[in-house]
N, CA, C and O of each residue as an XYZ file, in Angstrom:
608
protein
N      44.231      6.350     58.958
C      43.231      5.743     58.089
C      42.511      6.819     57.293
O      42.229      6.641     56.108
N      42.222      7.909     57.933
C      41.506      8.976     57.261
C      42.315      9.548     56.097
O      41.756      9.852     55.043
N      43.612      9.692     56.280
C      44.464     10.207     55.208
C      44.471      9.243     54.018
O      44.435      9.675     52.866
N      44.516      7.962     54.292
C      44.503      6.957     53.234
C      43.182      7.019     52.469
O      43.172      6.952     51.240
N      42.079      7.145     53.187
C      40.774      7.250     52.539
C      40.693      8.461     51.632
O      40.165      8.374     50.524
N      41.215      9.596     52.093
C      41.195     10.819     51.291
C      42.069     10.657     50.049
O      41.730     11.145     48.971
N      43.208      9.961     50.216
C      44.093      9.724     49.074
C      43.416      8.892     48.004
O      43.590      9.138     46.810
N      42.640      7.904     48.436
C      41.903      7.065     47.493
C      40.872      7.898     46.749
O      40.700      7.739     45.540
N      40.184      8.785     47.461
C      39.185      9.646     46.826
C      39.848     10.555     45.794
O      39.342     10.711     44.683
N      40.978     11.153     46.161
C      41.692     12.053     45.237
C      42.176     11.274     44.014
O      42.024     11.737     42.883
N      42.755     10.103     44.234
C      43.248      9.277     43.128
C      42.103      8.841     42.221
O      42.232      8.876     40.997
N      40.989      8.432     42.810
C      39.826      8.010     42.022
C      39.312      9.153     41.169
O      38.995      8.958     39.996
N      39.225     10.351     41.747
C      38.757     11.517     40.985
C      39.724     11.862     39.860
O      39.303     12.213     38.758
N      41.023     11.761     40.140
C      42.023     12.059     39.114
C      41.931     11.069     37.961
O      41.986     11.467     36.798
N      41.792      9.793     38.269
C      41.674      8.774     37.223
C      40.383      8.927     36.436
O      40.370      8.721     35.223
N      39.311      9.283     37.103
C      38.045      9.506     36.403
C      38.181     10.669     35.442
O      37.641     10.624     34.337
N      38.889     11.702     35.840
C      39.111     12.853     34.963
C      39.898     12.476     33.731
O      39.614     12.966     32.639
N      40.876     11.617     33.890
C      41.662     11.138     32.749
C      40.771     10.335     31.811
O      40.831     10.502     30.593
N      39.953      9.472     32.376
C      39.078      8.631     31.552
C      38.046      9.462     30.810
O      37.651      9.104     29.701
N      37.605     10.560     31.397
C      36.588     11.393     30.778
C      37.166     12.442     29.830
O      36.421     13.112     29.115
N      38.476     12.583     29.825
C      39.103     13.574     28.952
C      38.813     13.224     27.500
O      38.852     12.056     27.112
N      38.525     14.235     26.712
C      38.200     14.028     25.308
C      39.473     13.753     24.513
O      40.483     14.434     24.691
N      39.422     12.764     23.647
C      40.556     12.428     22.801
C      40.801     13.577     21.824
O      39.860     14.115     21.240
N      42.053     13.944     21.654
C      42.428     15.055     20.780
C      42.591     14.557     19.344
O      43.569     13.887     19.012
N      41.618     14.897     18.504
C      41.636     14.454     17.112
C      42.814     14.997     16.330
O      43.318     14.330     15.426
N      43.265     16.210     16.667
C      44.411     16.791     15.972
C      45.670     15.973     16.232
O      46.498     15.804     15.337
N      45.815     15.469     17.442
C      46.971     14.619     17.760
C      46.896     13.297     17.007
O      47.904     12.820     16.486
N      45.713     12.707     16.949
C      45.541     11.457     16.209
C      45.828     11.696     14.724
O      46.414     10.839     14.061
N      45.423     12.844     14.204
C      45.617     13.163     12.787
C      47.100     13.215     12.400
O      47.423     13.089     11.219
N      47.984     13.395     13.342
C      49.413     13.419     13.026
C      49.840     12.140     12.308
O      50.793     12.165     11.528
N      49.162     11.040     12.554
C      49.455      9.777     11.860
C      49.092      9.851     10.377
O      49.606      9.080      9.568
N      48.219     10.766     10.032
C      47.676     10.863      8.676
C      48.454     11.832      7.784
O      48.298     11.815      6.563
N      49.288     12.672      8.390
C      49.900     13.780      7.650
C      50.902     13.334      6.586
O      51.103     14.055      5.609
N      51.531     12.183      6.742
C      52.505     11.767      5.726
C      51.830     11.488      4.387
O      52.474     11.576      3.341
N      50.547     11.153      4.408
C      49.817     10.900      3.164
C      48.848     12.032      2.811
O      48.760     12.439      1.653
N      48.136     12.528      3.796
C      47.107     13.535      3.525
C      47.556     14.957      3.820
O      46.787     15.894      3.605
N      48.778     15.147      4.306
C      49.390     16.439      4.604
C      48.728     17.122      5.798
O      47.567     16.863      6.115
N      49.475     17.982      6.441
C      48.971     18.710      7.610
C      47.781     19.588      7.243
O      46.939     19.891      8.088
N      47.720     19.989      5.988
C      46.653     20.873      5.512
C      45.485     20.099      4.901
O      44.524     20.710      4.432
N      45.550     18.773      4.900
C      44.492     17.963      4.319
C      44.474     17.969      2.807
O      43.484     17.567      2.197
N      45.566     18.424      2.188
C      45.609     18.574      0.729
C      45.953     17.296     -0.023
O      45.759     17.230     -1.237
N      46.461     16.273      0.674
C      46.808     15.017      0.028
C      48.049     15.117     -0.835
O      48.767     16.116     -0.793
N      48.300     14.072     -1.624
C      49.425     14.037     -2.555
C      48.857     13.682     -3.925
O      48.266     12.618     -4.111
N      49.042     14.570     -4.859
C      48.468     14.439     -6.194
C      48.723     13.063     -6.803
O      49.856     12.584     -6.849
N      47.647     12.444     -7.266
C      47.738     11.164     -7.948
C      47.866      9.949     -7.047
O      47.706      8.816     -7.502
N      48.157     10.178     -5.759
C      48.371      9.049     -4.860
C      47.355      9.043     -3.722
O      46.592      8.090     -3.569
N      47.349     10.117     -2.920
C      46.464     10.193     -1.756
C      45.547     11.403     -1.890
O      46.028     12.526     -2.040
N      44.245     11.192     -1.837
C      43.291     12.270     -2.094
C      43.256     13.313     -0.978
O      43.647     13.040      0.157
N      42.786     14.497     -1.318
C      42.640     15.528     -0.291
C      41.466     15.197      0.633
O      40.476     14.591      0.223
N      41.605     15.603      1.855
C      40.494     15.529      2.803
C      39.813     16.894      2.858
O      38.611     16.997      3.103
N      40.602     17.933      2.626
C      40.071     19.297      2.609
C      39.088     19.438      1.456
O      39.424     19.144      0.309
N      37.891     19.883      1.756
C      36.896     20.093      0.721
C      36.276     18.824      0.163
O      35.463     18.886     -0.760
N      36.643     17.690      0.704
C      36.121     16.426      0.182
C      35.502     15.542      1.263
O      34.481     14.896      1.026
N      36.104     15.511      2.431
C      35.634     14.621      3.500
C      34.177     14.878      3.853
O      33.421     13.932      4.075
N      33.777     16.129      3.907
C      32.385     16.451      4.249
C      31.417     15.914      3.196
O      30.309     15.490      3.526
N      31.830     15.931      1.946
C      30.970     15.408      0.877
C      30.734     13.905      1.063
O      29.635     13.406      0.820
N      31.769     13.201      1.492
C      31.625     11.769      1.738
C      30.672     11.509      2.895
O      29.823     10.620      2.823
N      30.816     12.285      3.954
C      29.946     12.127      5.127
C      28.499     12.428      4.746
O      27.580     11.726      5.168
N      28.305     13.469      3.951
C      26.949     13.821      3.521
C      26.328     12.720      2.659
O      25.113     12.520      2.685
N      27.158     12.010      1.898
C      26.663     10.932      1.043
C      26.366      9.664      1.844
O      25.360      8.997      1.600
N      27.237      9.328      2.800
C      27.052      8.131      3.632
C      27.916      8.279      4.878
O      29.139      8.149      4.815
N      27.294      8.543      5.976
C      27.996      8.801      7.238
C      28.898      7.636      7.666
O      29.922      7.861      8.312
N      28.540      6.418      7.323
C      29.324      5.262      7.757
C      30.602      5.071      6.938
O      31.557      4.457      7.414
N      30.623      5.587      5.725
C      31.742      5.320      4.821
C      33.100      5.790      5.372
O      34.043      4.999      5.362
N      33.244      7.020      5.846
C      34.571      7.430      6.358
C      35.052      6.579      7.538
O      36.251      6.343      7.685
N      34.136      6.128      8.361
C      34.507      5.241      9.470
C      35.054      3.935      8.906
O      36.067      3.427      9.387
N      34.398      3.395      7.899
C      34.843      2.146      7.277
C      36.234      2.299      6.659
O      37.053      1.383      6.737
N      36.498      3.447      6.049
C      37.813      3.675      5.434
C      38.903      3.601      6.497
O      39.932      2.960      6.286
N      38.685      4.248      7.626
C      39.705      4.234      8.675
C      39.821      2.851      9.311
O      40.930      2.373      9.551
N      38.713      2.220      9.580
C      38.740      0.895     10.206
C      39.368     -0.166      9.317
O      40.214     -0.935      9.772
N      38.960     -0.214      8.051
C      39.285     -1.346      7.187
C      40.212     -1.021      6.015
O      40.658     -1.930      5.315
N      40.507      0.259      5.794
C      41.379      0.655      4.692
C      40.610      0.793      3.380
O      39.402      0.564      3.321
N      41.330      1.167      2.345
C      40.739      1.372      1.021
C      41.772      1.017     -0.029
O      42.906      1.495      0.009
N      41.368      0.171     -0.970
C      42.268     -0.261     -2.030
C      41.551     -0.163     -3.358
O      40.456     -0.699     -3.525
N      42.173      0.524     -4.303
C      41.592      0.680     -5.632
C      41.570      2.143     -6.041
O      41.593      3.043     -5.202
N      41.526      2.356     -7.341
C      41.536      3.729     -7.854
C      40.238      4.455     -7.500
O      39.146      3.893     -7.585
N      40.390      5.716     -7.102
C      39.240      6.571     -6.825
C      39.419      7.883     -7.578
O      40.511      8.207     -8.046
N      38.334      8.621     -7.681
C      38.368      9.920     -8.342
C      37.794     10.962     -7.395
O      36.740     10.768     -6.789
N      38.518     12.080     -7.283
C      38.083     13.196     -6.446
C      38.215     14.478     -7.261
O      39.305     14.846     -7.698
N      37.091     15.144     -7.455
C      37.080     16.409     -8.213
C      37.765     16.264     -9.569
O      38.513     17.145     -9.992
N      37.501     15.142    -10.248
C      38.035     14.919    -11.585
C      39.472     14.426    -11.638
O      40.008     14.214    -12.726
N      40.109     14.238    -10.482
C      41.486     13.743    -10.442
C      41.488     12.323     -9.893
O      40.767     12.002     -8.948
N      42.326     11.468    -10.513
C      42.406     10.071    -10.097
C      43.521      9.883     -9.067
O      44.577     10.513     -9.130
N      43.238      8.988     -8.116
C      44.185      8.649     -7.053
C      44.252      7.140     -6.966
O      43.233      6.456     -7.065
N      45.474      6.617     -6.779
C      45.621      5.170     -6.755
C      46.563      4.709     -5.647
O      47.303      3.741     -5.821
N      46.537      5.390     -4.526
C      47.305      4.936     -3.368
C      46.468      3.945     -2.584
O      45.289      3.750     -2.881
N      47.061      3.328     -1.602
C      46.329      2.388     -0.751
C      46.266      2.955      0.660
O      47.285      3.338      1.236
N      45.074      3.003      1.200
C      44.875      3.448      2.579
C      44.922      2.210      3.464
O      44.118      1.293      3.295
N      45.872      2.177      4.418
C      45.918      1.011      5.306
C      44.753      1.018      6.298
O      44.181      2.067      6.592
N      44.422     -0.134      6.793
C      43.404     -0.245      7.835
C      44.024      0.181      9.161
O      45.127     -0.249      9.502
N      43.320      1.019      9.901
C      43.803      1.468     11.205
C      42.958      0.899     12.345
O      43.136      1.287     13.499
N      42.045     -0.012     12.030
C      41.170     -0.576     13.044
C      41.900     -1.296     14.161
O      41.426     -1.323     15.297
N      43.050     -1.880     13.851
C      43.829     -2.581     14.877
C      44.767     -1.655     15.636
O      45.340     -2.044     16.654
N      44.927     -0.425     15.142
C      45.856      0.513     15.774
C      45.162      1.613     16.568
O      45.712      2.130     17.540
N      43.954      1.966     16.149
C      43.241      3.066     16.796
C      42.026      2.567     17.560
O      41.331      1.652     17.118
N      41.781      3.174     18.701
C      40.597      2.864     19.501
C      39.395      3.593     18.901
O      39.546      4.505     18.088
N      38.216      3.176     19.312
C      36.982      3.770     18.795
C      36.938      5.278     19.031
O      36.548      6.032     18.140
N      37.332      5.722     20.219
C      37.296      7.154     20.515
C      38.318      7.922     19.686
O      38.091      9.089     19.367
N      39.434      7.299     19.330
C      40.438      7.958     18.495
C      39.923      8.129     17.064
O      40.144      9.167     16.441
N      39.242      7.118     16.553
C      38.687      7.211     15.201
C      37.609      8.290     15.154
O      37.578      9.097     14.225
N      36.736      8.308     16.140
C      35.702      9.347     16.201
C      36.349     10.719     16.283
O      35.924     11.649     15.598
N      37.368     10.853     17.112
C      38.030     12.148     17.308
C      38.730     12.629     16.040
O      38.657     13.812     15.708
N      39.404     11.732     15.332
C      40.113     12.157     14.122
C      39.119     12.543     13.026
O      39.357     13.494     12.281
N      38.022     11.820     12.924
C      36.998     12.201     11.945
C      36.399     13.567     12.289
O      36.187     14.398     11.407
N      36.134     13.789     13.560
C      35.584     15.089     13.974
C      36.575     16.211     13.711
O      36.181     17.316     13.337
N      37.857     15.934     13.904
C      38.893     16.931     13.605
C      38.914     17.255     12.106
O      38.928     18.423     11.716
N      38.916     16.228     11.289
C      38.940     16.423      9.834
C      37.721     17.222      9.381
O      37.832     18.113      8.539
N      36.572     16.903      9.937
C      35.341     17.574      9.522
C      35.215     18.994     10.066
O      34.386     19.769      9.590
N      36.023     19.334     11.051
C      36.026     20.692     11.594
C      37.130     21.549     10.964
O      37.253     22.733     11.279
N      37.928     20.953     10.077
C      39.107     21.623      9.520
C      38.967     21.909      8.026
O      38.158     21.296      7.329
N      39.765     22.843      7.563
C      39.978     23.132      6.141
C      38.699     23.464      5.371
O      38.615     23.212      4.169
N      37.726     24.017      6.047
C      36.479     24.387      5.393
C      35.455     23.276      5.299
O      34.342     23.505      4.826
N      35.804     22.080      5.738
C      34.850     20.971      5.690
C      33.606     21.274      6.521
O      32.499     20.880      6.155
N      33.791     21.974      7.636
C      32.650     22.269      8.513
C      31.562     23.070      7.808
O      30.384     22.942      8.143
N      31.941     23.883      6.848
C      30.970     24.700      6.103
C      30.206     23.886      5.057
O      29.202     24.347      4.514
N      30.686     22.679      4.782
C      30.082     21.843      3.757
C      29.189     20.738      4.328
O      28.501     20.047      3.577
N      29.200     20.575      5.639
C      28.417     19.503      6.256
C      26.927     19.794      6.177
O      26.504     20.951      6.177
N      26.149     18.742      6.112
C      24.692     18.880      6.080
C      24.217     19.534      7.379
O      24.812     19.350      8.441
N      23.153     20.288      7.268
C      22.578     20.925      8.444
C      22.173     19.843      9.445
O      21.599     18.823      9.066
N      22.472     20.069     10.710
C      22.142     19.095     11.741
C      23.180     17.998     11.920
O      22.960     17.054     12.678
N      24.310     18.115     11.227
C      25.374     17.112     11.364
C      25.766     16.971     12.837
O      25.932     17.965     13.544
N      25.909     15.742     13.278
C      26.344     15.460     14.641
C      27.748     14.857     14.605
O      28.096     14.120     13.682
N      28.539     15.176     15.610
C      29.884     14.615     15.693
C      29.821     13.094     15.814
O      28.849     12.534     16.320
N      30.874     12.447     15.339
C      30.999     11.005     15.498
C      31.233     10.673     16.962
O      31.813     11.465     17.705
N      30.776      9.499     17.368
C      30.977      9.020     18.731
C      31.717      7.688     18.696
O      31.727      6.994     17.680
N      32.328      7.348     19.811
C      33.021      6.061     19.877
C      32.026      4.899     19.766
O      32.364      3.842     19.232
N      30.816      5.091     20.263
C      29.795      4.036     20.150
C      29.440      3.779     18.686
O      29.213      2.636     18.290
N      29.393      4.823     17.901
C      29.089      4.691     16.466
C      30.201      3.910     15.752
O      29.930      3.054     14.911
N      31.438      4.218     16.099
C      32.575      3.507     15.505
C      32.551      2.038     15.935
O      32.748      1.141     15.115
N      32.312      1.803     17.206
C      32.272      0.433     17.729
C      31.229     -0.411     16.996
O      31.467     -1.582     16.700
N      30.082      0.185     16.708
C      29.015     -0.547     16.012
C      29.440     -0.958     14.600
O      29.021     -2.006     14.108
N      30.263     -0.144     13.952
C      30.712     -0.461     12.585
C      31.926     -1.382     12.560
O      32.176     -2.061     11.564
N      32.668     -1.404     13.642
C      33.889     -2.216     13.718
C      33.599     -3.697     13.451
O      34.425     -4.384     12.850
N      32.468     -4.186     13.877
C      32.125     -5.592     13.736
C      31.845     -6.061     12.319
O      31.683     -7.259     12.091
N      31.785     -5.144     11.365
C      31.498     -5.545      9.978
C      32.647     -6.315      9.339
O      32.421     -7.122      8.438
N      33.873     -6.080      9.790
C      35.048     -6.795      9.274
C      35.122     -6.801      7.756
O      35.222     -7.865      7.145
N      35.075     -5.642      7.153
C      35.169     -5.524      5.702
C      36.616     -5.611      5.239
O      37.537     -5.396      6.026
N      36.815     -5.925      3.973
C      38.138     -5.838      3.367
C      38.264     -4.452      2.742
O      37.266     -3.760      2.541
N      39.488     -4.055      2.441
C      39.699     -2.756      1.799
C      39.048     -2.719      0.412
O      38.640     -1.652     -0.047
N      38.947     -3.850     -0.245
C      38.275     -3.902     -1.553
C      36.765     -3.732     -1.394
O      36.124     -3.116     -2.246
N      36.191     -4.263     -0.326
C      34.762     -4.064     -0.067
C      34.474     -2.590      0.236
O      33.428     -2.067     -0.149
N      35.385     -1.938      0.912
C      35.227     -0.504      1.181
C      35.279      0.265     -0.143
O      34.541      1.231     -0.336
N      36.153     -0.170     -1.048
C      36.228      0.466     -2.371
C      34.907      0.295     -3.124
O      34.436      1.227     -3.775
N      34.324     -0.873     -3.035
C      33.013     -1.109     -3.689
C      31.934     -0.223     -3.065
O      31.055      0.276     -3.768
N      32.003     -0.030     -1.748
C      31.042      0.850     -1.073
C      31.186      2.276     -1.570
O      30.193      2.992     -1.694
N      32.416      2.699     -1.857
C      32.639      4.048     -2.381
C      31.987      4.207     -3.746
O      31.395      5.248     -4.033
N      32.090      3.181     -4.594
C      31.477      3.252     -5.928
C      29.983      3.490     -5.823
O      29.411      4.194     -6.655
N      29.351      2.924     -4.829
C      27.913      3.086     -4.641
C      27.532      4.500     -4.208
O      26.378      4.906     -4.342
N      28.518      5.255     -3.683
C      28.240      6.642     -3.270
C      28.031      7.550     -4.466
O      27.383      8.591     -4.360
N      28.580      7.153     -5.604
C      28.505      7.968     -6.829
C      29.043      9.375     -6.589
O      28.470     10.362     -7.050
N      30.165      9.450     -5.850
C      30.857     10.719     -5.587
C      32.140     10.731     -6.380
O      32.847      9.726     -6.463
N      32.429     11.852     -6.949
C      33.705     12.023     -7.653
C      34.429     13.179     -7.083
O      35.530     13.499     -7.532
């Protein structure tokens, strides 16, 4: 009986460690590389760069990048004077809250974005993503939200 009890304790601790392990944003980002490239440079005219741009979006409206990943984005946008007209699919049904937070934190820590973040910037959390998930926006509504940012 004692051996069984110890096995349960070891198994419980092992499972708790798995549950507490931090989601790897770089691994989640692998889903994004076909459009945004491994370097965050995007594809000219179709998919915008994340490098040098994602931090500007976060500084303008912290909720906006979460909405883009959750609900997608449809419509022409402009980044640094260049127009892009690809469609970003919604990943809200494919990614968990912690995965979305992790991929955003990875993007914001990469390609110089970290140097552009507002002072006091805090990493995204799964609770923050969960709170926005309930908005159920369309990709066109996300596009309208981008227009309100007045970012180019």
